[in-house]
mmCIF file of N, CA and C in Angstrom:
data_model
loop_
_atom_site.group_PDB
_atom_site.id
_atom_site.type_symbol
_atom_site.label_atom_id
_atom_site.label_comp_id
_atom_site.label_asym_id
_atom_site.label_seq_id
_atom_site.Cartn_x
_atom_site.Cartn_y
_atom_site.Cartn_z
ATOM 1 N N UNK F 12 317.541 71.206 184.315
ATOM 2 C CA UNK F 12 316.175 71.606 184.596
ATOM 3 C C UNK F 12 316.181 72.958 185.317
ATOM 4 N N UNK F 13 315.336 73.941 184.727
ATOM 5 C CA UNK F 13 315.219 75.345 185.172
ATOM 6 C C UNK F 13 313.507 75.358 186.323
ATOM 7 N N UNK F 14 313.733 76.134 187.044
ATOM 8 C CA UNK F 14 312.358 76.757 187.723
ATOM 9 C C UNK F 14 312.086 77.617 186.997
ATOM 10 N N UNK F 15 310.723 77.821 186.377
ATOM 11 C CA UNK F 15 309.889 78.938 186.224
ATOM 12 C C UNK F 15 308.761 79.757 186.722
ATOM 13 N N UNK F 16 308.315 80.960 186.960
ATOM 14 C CA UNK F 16 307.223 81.059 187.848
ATOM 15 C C UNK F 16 306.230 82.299 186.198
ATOM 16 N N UNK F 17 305.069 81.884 185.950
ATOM 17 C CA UNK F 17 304.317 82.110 185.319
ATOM 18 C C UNK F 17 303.684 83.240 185.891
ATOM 19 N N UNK F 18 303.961 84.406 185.198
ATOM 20 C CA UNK F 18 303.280 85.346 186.152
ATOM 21 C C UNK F 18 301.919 85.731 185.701
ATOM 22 N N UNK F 19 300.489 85.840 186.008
ATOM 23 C CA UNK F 19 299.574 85.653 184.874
ATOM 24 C C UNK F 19 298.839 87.286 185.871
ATOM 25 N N UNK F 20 298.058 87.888 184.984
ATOM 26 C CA UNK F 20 297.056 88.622 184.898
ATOM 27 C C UNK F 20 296.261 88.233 184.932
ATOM 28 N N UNK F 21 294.988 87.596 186.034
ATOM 29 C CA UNK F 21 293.929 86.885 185.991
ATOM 30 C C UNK F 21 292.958 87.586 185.709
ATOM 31 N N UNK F 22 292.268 88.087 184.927
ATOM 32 C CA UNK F 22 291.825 89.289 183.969
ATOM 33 C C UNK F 22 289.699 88.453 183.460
ATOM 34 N N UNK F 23 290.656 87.673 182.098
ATOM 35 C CA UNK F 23 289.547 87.099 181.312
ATOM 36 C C UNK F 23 290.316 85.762 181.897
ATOM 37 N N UNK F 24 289.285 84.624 182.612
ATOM 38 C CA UNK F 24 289.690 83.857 182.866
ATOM 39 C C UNK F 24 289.778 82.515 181.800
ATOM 40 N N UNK F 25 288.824 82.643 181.007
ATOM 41 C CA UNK F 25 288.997 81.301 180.013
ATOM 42 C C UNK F 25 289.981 81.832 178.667
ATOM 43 N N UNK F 26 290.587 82.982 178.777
ATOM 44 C CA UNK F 26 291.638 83.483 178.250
ATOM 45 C C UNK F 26 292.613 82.952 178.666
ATOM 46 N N UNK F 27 293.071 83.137 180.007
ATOM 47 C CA UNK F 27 294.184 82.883 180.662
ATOM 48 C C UNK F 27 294.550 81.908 180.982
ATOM 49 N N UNK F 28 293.336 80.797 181.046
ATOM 50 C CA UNK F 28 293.656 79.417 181.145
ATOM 51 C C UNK F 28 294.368 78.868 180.331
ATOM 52 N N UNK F 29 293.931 79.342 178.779
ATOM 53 C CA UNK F 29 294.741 78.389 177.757
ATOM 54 C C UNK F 29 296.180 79.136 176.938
ATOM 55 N N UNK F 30 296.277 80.619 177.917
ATOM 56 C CA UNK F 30 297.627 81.104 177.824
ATOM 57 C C UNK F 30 298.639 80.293 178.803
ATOM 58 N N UNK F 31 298.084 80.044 180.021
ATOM 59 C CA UNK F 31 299.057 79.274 181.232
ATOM 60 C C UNK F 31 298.952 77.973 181.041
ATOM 61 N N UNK F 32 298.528 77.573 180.144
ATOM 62 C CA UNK F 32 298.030 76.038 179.473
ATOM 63 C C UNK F 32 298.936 75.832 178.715
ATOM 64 N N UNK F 33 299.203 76.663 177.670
ATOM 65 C CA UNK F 33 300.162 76.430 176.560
ATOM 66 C C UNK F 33 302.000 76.721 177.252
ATOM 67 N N UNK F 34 301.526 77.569 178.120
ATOM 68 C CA UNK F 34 302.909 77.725 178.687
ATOM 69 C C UNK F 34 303.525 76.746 179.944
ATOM 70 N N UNK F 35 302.741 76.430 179.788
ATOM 71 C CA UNK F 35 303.024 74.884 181.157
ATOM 72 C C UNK F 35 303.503 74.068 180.419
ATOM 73 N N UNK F 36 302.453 73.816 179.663
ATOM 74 C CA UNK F 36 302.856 72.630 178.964
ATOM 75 C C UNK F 36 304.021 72.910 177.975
ATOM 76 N N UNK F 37 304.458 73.796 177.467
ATOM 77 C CA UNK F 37 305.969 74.222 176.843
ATOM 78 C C UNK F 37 307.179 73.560 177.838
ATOM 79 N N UNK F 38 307.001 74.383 178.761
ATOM 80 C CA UNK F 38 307.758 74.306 180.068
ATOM 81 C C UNK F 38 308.199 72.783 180.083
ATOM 82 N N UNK F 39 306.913 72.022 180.634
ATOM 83 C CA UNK F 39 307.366 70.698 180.814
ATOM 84 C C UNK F 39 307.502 69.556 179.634
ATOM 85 N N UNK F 40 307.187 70.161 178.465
ATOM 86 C CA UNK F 40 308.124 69.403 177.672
ATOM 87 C C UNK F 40 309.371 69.295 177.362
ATOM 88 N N UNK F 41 309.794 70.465 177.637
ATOM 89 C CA UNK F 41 311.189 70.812 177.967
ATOM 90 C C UNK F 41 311.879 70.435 179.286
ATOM 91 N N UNK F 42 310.954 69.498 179.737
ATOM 92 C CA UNK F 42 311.756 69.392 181.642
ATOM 93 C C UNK F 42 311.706 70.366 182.319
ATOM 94 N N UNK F 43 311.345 71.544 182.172
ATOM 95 C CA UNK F 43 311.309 72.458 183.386
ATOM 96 C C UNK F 43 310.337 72.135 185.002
ATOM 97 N N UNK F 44 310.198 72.763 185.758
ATOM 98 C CA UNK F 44 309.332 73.156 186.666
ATOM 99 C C UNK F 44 308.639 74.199 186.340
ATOM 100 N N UNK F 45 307.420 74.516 187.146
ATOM 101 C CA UNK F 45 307.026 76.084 187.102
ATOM 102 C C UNK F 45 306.017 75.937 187.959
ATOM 103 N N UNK F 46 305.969 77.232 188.644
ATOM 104 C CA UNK F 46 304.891 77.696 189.586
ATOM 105 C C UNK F 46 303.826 78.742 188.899
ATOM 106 N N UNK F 47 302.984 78.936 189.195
ATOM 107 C CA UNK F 47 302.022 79.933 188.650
ATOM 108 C C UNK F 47 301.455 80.808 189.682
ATOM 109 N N UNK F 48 301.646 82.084 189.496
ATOM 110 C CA UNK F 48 301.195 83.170 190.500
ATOM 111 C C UNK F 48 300.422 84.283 189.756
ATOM 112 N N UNK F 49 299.035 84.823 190.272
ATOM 113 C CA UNK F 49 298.190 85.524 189.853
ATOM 114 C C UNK F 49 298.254 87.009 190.368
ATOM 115 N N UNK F 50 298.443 88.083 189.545
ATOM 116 C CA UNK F 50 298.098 89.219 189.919
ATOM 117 C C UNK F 50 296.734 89.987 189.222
ATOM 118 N N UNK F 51 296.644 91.302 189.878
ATOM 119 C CA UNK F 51 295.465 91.656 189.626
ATOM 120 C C UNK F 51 295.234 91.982 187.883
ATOM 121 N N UNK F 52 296.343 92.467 187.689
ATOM 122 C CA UNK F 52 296.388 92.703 186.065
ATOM 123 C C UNK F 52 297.762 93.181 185.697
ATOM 124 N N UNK F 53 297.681 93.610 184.603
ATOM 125 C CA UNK F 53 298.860 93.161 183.603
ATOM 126 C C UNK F 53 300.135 94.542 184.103
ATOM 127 N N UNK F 54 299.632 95.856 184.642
ATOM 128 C CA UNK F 54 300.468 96.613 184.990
ATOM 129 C C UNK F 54 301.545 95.837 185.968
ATOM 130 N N UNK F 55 300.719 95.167 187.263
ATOM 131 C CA UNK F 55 301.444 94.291 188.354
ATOM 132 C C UNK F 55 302.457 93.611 187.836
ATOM 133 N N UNK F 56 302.341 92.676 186.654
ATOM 134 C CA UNK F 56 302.748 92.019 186.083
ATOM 135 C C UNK F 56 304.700 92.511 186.328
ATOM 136 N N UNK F 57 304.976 93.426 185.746
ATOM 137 C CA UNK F 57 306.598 93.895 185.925
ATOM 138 C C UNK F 57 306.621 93.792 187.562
ATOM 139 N N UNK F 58 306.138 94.340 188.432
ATOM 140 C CA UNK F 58 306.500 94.856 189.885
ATOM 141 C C UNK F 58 306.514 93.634 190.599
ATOM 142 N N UNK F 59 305.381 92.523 189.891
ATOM 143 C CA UNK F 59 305.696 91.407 190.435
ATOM 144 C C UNK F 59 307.029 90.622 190.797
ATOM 145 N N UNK F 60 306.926 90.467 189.337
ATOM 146 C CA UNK F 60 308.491 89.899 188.835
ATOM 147 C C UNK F 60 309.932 90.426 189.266
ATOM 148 N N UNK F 61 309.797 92.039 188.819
ATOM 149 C CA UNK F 61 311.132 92.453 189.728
ATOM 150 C C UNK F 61 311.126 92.476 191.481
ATOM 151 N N UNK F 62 310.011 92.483 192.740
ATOM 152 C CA UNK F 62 309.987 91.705 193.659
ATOM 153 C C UNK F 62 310.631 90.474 193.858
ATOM 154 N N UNK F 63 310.221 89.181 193.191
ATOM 155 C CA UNK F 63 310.446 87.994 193.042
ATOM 156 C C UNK F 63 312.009 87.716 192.642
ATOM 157 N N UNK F 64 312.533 88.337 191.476
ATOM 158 C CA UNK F 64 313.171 88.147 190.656
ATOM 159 C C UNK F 64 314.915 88.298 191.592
ATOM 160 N N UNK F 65 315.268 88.742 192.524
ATOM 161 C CA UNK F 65 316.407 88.401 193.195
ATOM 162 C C UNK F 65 316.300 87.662 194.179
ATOM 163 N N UNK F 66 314.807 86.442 194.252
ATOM 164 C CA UNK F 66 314.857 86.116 195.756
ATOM 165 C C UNK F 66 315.832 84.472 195.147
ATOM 166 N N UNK F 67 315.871 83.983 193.956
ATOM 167 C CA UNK F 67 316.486 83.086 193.646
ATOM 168 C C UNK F 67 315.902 81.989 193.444
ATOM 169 N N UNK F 68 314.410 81.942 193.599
ATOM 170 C CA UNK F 68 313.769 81.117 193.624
ATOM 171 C C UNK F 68 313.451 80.740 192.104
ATOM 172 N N UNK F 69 313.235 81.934 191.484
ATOM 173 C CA UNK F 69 313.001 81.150 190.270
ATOM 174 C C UNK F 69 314.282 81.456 188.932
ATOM 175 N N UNK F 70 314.265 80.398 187.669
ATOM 176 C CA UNK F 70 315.402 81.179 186.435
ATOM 177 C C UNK F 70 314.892 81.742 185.710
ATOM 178 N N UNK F 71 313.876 81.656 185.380
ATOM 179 C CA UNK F 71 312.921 82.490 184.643
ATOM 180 C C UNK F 71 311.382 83.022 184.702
ATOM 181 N N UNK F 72 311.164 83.785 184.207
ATOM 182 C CA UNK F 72 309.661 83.902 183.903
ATOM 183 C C UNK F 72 308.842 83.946 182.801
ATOM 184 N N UNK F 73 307.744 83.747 183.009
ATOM 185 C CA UNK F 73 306.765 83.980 181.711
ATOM 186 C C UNK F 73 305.493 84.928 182.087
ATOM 187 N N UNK F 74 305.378 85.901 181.284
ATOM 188 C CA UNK F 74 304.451 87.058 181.726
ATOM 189 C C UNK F 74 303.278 86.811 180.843
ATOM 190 N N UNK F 75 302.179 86.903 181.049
ATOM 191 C CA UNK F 75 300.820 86.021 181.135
ATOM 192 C C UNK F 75 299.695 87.206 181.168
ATOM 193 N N UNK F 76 298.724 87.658 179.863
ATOM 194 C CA UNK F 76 297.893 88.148 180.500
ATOM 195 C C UNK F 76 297.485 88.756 178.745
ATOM 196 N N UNK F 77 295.604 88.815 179.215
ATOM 197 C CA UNK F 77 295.119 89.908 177.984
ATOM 198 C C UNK F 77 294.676 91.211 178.443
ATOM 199 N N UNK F 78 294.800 92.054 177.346
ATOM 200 C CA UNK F 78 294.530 93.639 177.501
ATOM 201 C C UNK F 78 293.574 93.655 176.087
ATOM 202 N N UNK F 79 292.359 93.515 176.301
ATOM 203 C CA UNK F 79 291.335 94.145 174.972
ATOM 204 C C UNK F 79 291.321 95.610 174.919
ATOM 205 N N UNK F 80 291.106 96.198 173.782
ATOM 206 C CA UNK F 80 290.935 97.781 173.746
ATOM 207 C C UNK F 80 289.304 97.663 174.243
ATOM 208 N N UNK F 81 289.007 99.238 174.541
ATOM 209 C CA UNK F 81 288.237 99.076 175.477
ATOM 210 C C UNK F 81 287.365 100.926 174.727
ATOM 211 N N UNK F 82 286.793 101.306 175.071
ATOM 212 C CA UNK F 82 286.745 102.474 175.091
ATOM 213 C C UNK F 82 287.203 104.008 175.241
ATOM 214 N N UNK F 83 287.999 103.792 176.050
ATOM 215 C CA UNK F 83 288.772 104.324 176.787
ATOM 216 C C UNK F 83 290.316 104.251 176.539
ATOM 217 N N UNK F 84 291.449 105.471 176.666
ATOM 218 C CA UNK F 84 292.908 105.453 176.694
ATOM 219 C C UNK F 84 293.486 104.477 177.596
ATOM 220 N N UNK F 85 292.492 103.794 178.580
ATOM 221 C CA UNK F 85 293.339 102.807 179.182
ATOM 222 C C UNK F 85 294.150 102.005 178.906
ATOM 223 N N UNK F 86 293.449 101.434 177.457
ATOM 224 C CA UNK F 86 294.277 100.243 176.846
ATOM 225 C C UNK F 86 295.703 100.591 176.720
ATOM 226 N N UNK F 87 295.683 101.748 175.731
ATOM 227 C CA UNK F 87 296.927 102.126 175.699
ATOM 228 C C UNK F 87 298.127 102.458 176.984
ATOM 229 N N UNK F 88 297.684 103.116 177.682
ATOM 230 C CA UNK F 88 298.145 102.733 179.720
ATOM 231 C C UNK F 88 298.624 101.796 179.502
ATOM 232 N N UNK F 89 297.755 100.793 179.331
ATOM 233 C CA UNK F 89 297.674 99.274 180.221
ATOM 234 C C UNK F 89 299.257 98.804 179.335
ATOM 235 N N UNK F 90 298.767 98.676 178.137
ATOM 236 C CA UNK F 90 299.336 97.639 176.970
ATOM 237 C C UNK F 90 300.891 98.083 176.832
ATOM 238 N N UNK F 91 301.459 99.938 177.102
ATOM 239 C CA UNK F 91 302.546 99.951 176.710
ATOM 240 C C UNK F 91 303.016 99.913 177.907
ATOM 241 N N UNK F 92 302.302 100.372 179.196
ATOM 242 C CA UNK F 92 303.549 100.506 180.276
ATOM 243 C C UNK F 92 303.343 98.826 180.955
ATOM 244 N N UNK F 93 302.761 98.270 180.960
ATOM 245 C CA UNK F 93 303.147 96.463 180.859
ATOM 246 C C UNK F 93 304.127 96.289 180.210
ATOM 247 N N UNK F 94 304.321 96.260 178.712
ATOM 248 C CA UNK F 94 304.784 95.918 177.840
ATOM 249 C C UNK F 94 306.470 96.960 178.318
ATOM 250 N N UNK F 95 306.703 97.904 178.602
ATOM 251 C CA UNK F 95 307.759 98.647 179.258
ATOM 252 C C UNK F 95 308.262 98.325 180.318
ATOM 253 N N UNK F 96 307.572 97.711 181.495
ATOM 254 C CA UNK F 96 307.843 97.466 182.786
ATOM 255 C C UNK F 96 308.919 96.255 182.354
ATOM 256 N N UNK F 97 308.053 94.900 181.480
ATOM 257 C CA UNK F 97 308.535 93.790 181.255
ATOM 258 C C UNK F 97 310.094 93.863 180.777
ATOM 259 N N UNK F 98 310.037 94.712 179.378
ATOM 260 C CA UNK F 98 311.256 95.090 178.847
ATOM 261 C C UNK F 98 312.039 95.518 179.544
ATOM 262 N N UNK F 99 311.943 96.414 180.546
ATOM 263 C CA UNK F 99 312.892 97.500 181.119
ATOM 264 C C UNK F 99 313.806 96.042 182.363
ATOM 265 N N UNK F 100 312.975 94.738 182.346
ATOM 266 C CA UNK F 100 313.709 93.624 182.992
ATOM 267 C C UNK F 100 313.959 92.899 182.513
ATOM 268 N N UNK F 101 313.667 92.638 181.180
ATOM 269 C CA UNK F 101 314.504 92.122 180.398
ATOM 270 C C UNK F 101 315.849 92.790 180.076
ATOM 271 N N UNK F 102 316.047 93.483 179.850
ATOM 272 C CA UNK F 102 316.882 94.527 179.740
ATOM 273 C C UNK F 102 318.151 94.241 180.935
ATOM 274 N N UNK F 103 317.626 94.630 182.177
ATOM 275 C CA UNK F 103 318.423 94.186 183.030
ATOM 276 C C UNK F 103 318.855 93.087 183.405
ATOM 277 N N UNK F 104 318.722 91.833 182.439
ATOM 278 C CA UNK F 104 318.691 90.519 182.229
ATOM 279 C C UNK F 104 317.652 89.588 183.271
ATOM 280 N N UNK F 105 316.877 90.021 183.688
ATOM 281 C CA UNK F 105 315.879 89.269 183.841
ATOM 282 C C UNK F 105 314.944 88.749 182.850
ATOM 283 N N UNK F 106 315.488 86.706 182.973
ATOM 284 C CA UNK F 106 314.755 86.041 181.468
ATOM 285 C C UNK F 106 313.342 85.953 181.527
ATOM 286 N N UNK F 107 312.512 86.733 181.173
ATOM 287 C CA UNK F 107 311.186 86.897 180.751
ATOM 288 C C UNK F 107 310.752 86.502 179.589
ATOM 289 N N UNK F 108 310.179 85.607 179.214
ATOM 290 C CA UNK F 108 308.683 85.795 178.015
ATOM 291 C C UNK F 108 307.698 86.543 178.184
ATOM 292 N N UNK F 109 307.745 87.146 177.379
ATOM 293 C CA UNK F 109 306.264 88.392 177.600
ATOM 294 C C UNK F 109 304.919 87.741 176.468
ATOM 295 N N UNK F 110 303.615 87.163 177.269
ATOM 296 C CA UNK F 110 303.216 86.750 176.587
ATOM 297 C C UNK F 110 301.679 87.120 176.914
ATOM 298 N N UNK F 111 301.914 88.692 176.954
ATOM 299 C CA UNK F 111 300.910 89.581 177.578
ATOM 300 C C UNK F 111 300.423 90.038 176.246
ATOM 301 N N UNK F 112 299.006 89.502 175.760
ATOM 302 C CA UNK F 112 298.321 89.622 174.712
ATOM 303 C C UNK F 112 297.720 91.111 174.585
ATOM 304 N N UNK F 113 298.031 92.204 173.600
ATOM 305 C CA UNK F 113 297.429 93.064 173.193
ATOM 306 C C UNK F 113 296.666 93.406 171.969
ATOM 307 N N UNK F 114 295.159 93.209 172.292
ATOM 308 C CA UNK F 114 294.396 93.014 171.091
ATOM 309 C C UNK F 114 293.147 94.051 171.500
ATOM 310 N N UNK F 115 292.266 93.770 169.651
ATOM 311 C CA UNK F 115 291.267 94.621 169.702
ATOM 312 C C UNK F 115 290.263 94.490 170.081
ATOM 313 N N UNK F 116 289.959 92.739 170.070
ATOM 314 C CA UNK F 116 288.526 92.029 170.818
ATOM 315 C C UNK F 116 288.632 90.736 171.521
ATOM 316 N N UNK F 117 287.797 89.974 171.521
ATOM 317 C CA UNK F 117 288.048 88.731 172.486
ATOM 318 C C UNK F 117 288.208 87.690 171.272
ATOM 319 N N UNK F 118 287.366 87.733 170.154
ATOM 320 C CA UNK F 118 288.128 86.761 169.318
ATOM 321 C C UNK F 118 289.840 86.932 168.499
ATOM 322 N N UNK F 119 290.298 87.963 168.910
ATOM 323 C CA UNK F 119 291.676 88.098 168.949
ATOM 324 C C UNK F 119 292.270 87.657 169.454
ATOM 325 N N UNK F 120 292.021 87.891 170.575
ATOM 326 C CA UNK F 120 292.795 87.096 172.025
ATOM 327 C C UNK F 120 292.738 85.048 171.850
ATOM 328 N N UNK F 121 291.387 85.118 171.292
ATOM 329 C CA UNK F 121 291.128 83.663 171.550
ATOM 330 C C UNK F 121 292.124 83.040 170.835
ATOM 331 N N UNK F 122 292.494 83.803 169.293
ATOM 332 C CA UNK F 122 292.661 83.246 168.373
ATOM 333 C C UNK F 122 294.687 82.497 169.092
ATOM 334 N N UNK F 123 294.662 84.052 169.552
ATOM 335 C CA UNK F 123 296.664 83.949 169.996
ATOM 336 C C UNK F 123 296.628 82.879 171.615
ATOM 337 N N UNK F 124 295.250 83.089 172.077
ATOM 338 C CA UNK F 124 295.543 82.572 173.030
ATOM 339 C C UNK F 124 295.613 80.948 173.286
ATOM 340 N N UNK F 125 294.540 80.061 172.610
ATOM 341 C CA UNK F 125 294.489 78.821 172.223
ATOM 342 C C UNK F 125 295.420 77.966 171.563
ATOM 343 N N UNK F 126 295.866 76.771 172.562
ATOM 344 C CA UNK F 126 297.041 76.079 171.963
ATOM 345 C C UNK F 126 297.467 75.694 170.636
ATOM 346 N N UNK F 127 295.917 75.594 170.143
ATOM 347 C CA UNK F 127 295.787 74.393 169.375
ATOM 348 C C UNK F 127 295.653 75.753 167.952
ATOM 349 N N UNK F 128 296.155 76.628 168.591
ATOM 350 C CA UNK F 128 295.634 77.930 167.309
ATOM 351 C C UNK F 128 297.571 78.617 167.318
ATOM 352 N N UNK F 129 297.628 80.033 167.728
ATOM 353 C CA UNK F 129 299.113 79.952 167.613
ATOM 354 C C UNK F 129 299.891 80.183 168.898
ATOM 355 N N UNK F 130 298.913 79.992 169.753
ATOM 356 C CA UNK F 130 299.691 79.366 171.073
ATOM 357 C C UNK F 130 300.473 80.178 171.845
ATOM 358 N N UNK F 131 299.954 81.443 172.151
ATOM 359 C CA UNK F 131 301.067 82.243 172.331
ATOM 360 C C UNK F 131 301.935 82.296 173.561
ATOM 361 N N UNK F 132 300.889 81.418 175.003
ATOM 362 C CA UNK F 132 301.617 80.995 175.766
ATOM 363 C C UNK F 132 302.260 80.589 175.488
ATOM 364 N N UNK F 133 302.823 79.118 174.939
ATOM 365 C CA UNK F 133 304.041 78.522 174.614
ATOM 366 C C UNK F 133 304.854 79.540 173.784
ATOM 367 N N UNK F 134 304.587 80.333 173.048
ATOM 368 C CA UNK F 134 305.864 81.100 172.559
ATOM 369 C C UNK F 134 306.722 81.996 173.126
ATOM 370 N N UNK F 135 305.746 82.453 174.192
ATOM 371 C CA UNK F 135 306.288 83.453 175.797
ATOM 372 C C UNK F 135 307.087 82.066 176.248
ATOM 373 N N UNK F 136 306.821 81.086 176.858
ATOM 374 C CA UNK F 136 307.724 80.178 177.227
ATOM 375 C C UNK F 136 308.731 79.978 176.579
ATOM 376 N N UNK F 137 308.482 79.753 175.392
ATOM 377 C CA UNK F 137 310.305 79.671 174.433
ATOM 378 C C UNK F 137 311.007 80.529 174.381
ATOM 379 N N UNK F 138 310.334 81.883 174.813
ATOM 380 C CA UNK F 138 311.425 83.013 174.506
ATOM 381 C C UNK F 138 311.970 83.328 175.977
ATOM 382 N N UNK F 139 311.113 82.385 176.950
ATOM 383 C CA UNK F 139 312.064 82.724 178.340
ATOM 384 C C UNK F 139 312.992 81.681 178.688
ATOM 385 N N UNK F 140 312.980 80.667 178.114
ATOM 386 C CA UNK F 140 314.001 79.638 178.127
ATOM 387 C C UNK F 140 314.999 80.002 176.752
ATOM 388 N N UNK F 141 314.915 80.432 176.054
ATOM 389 C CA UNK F 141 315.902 81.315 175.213
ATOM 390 C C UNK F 141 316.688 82.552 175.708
ATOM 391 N N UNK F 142 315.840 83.259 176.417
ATOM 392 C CA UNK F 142 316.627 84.121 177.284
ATOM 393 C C UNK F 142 317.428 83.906 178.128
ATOM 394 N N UNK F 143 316.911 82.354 179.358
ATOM 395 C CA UNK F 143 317.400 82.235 180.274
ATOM 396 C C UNK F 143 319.229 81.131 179.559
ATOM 397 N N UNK F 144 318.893 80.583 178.608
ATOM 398 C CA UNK F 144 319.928 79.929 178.273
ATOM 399 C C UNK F 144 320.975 80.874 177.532
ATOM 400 N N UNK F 145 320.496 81.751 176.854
ATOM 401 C CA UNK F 145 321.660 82.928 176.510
ATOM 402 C C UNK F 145 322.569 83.358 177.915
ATOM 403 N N UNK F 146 321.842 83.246 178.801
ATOM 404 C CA UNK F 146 322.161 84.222 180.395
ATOM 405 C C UNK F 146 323.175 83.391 180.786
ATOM 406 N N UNK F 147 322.714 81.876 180.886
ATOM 407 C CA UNK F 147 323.404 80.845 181.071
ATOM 408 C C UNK F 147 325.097 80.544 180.426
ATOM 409 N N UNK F 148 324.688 80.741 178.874
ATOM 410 C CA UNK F 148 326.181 81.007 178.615
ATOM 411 C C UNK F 148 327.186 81.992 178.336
ATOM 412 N N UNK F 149 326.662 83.445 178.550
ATOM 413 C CA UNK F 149 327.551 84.245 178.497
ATOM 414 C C UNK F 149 327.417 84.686 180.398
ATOM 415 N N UNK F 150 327.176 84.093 181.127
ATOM 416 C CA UNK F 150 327.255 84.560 182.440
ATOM 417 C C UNK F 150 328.846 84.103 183.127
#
């Protein structure tokens, strides 16, 4: 049994519910633990994690959060340097799922975000317990 800590972007909240919904419930079908911790949005999301990420507390993570396009170059901001922060710790073998949704509207999001649709929390969860068990045996 692994600890996980869910790192979520509390952003769109009935978004995020059924992203940390699907990823919980991944988690503990698999026997894991997991904690869930909220930041302001999805940039935090890396700075969080690499903070956290040598205190030992947790084996993995799952990164949690939507970015709609918007009007504005923000999205693009938002969506690649999230999406960079995450990688750049994966990279350094910190086991992350990145399951930080980048879309064009809210029925996009709904569609990836809902369990019962393609669930994308739970697929951020499988790919951080895939990570963390690769780590596991070549460590």
């Amino acid at each position: 049994m692994a600890k996980f800590l869910i790192v979520e972007a509390r952003f769109y909240d009935h978004l995020n519910d059924l992203l940390v919904k699907g990823a919980g419930d991944e988690l503990r079908r698999n026997g894991h633990e997991f904690d869930v911790m909220t930041v302001p949005g999805a940039l935090e999301i890396p700075g969080a994690i690499a903070t956290i990420a040598d205190s030992g507390r947790y084996d993995g993570f799952v990164a949690i959060g939507v970015v709609i396009r918007g009007e504005t170059y923000h999205f693009e901001i938002v969506a690649g340097e999230s999406a960079r922060g995450v990688m750049a710790l994966t990279m350094d073998g910190v086991p992350i799922g990145n399951g930080i949704l980048t879309v064009e509207n809210e029925a996009q999001a709904l569609e990836r975000a809902d369990p019962a649709r393609k669930d994308k929390g739970a697929e951020a969860a499988k790919a951080a317990m895939a990570l963390l068990s690769i780590a596991e045996q070549y460590s």
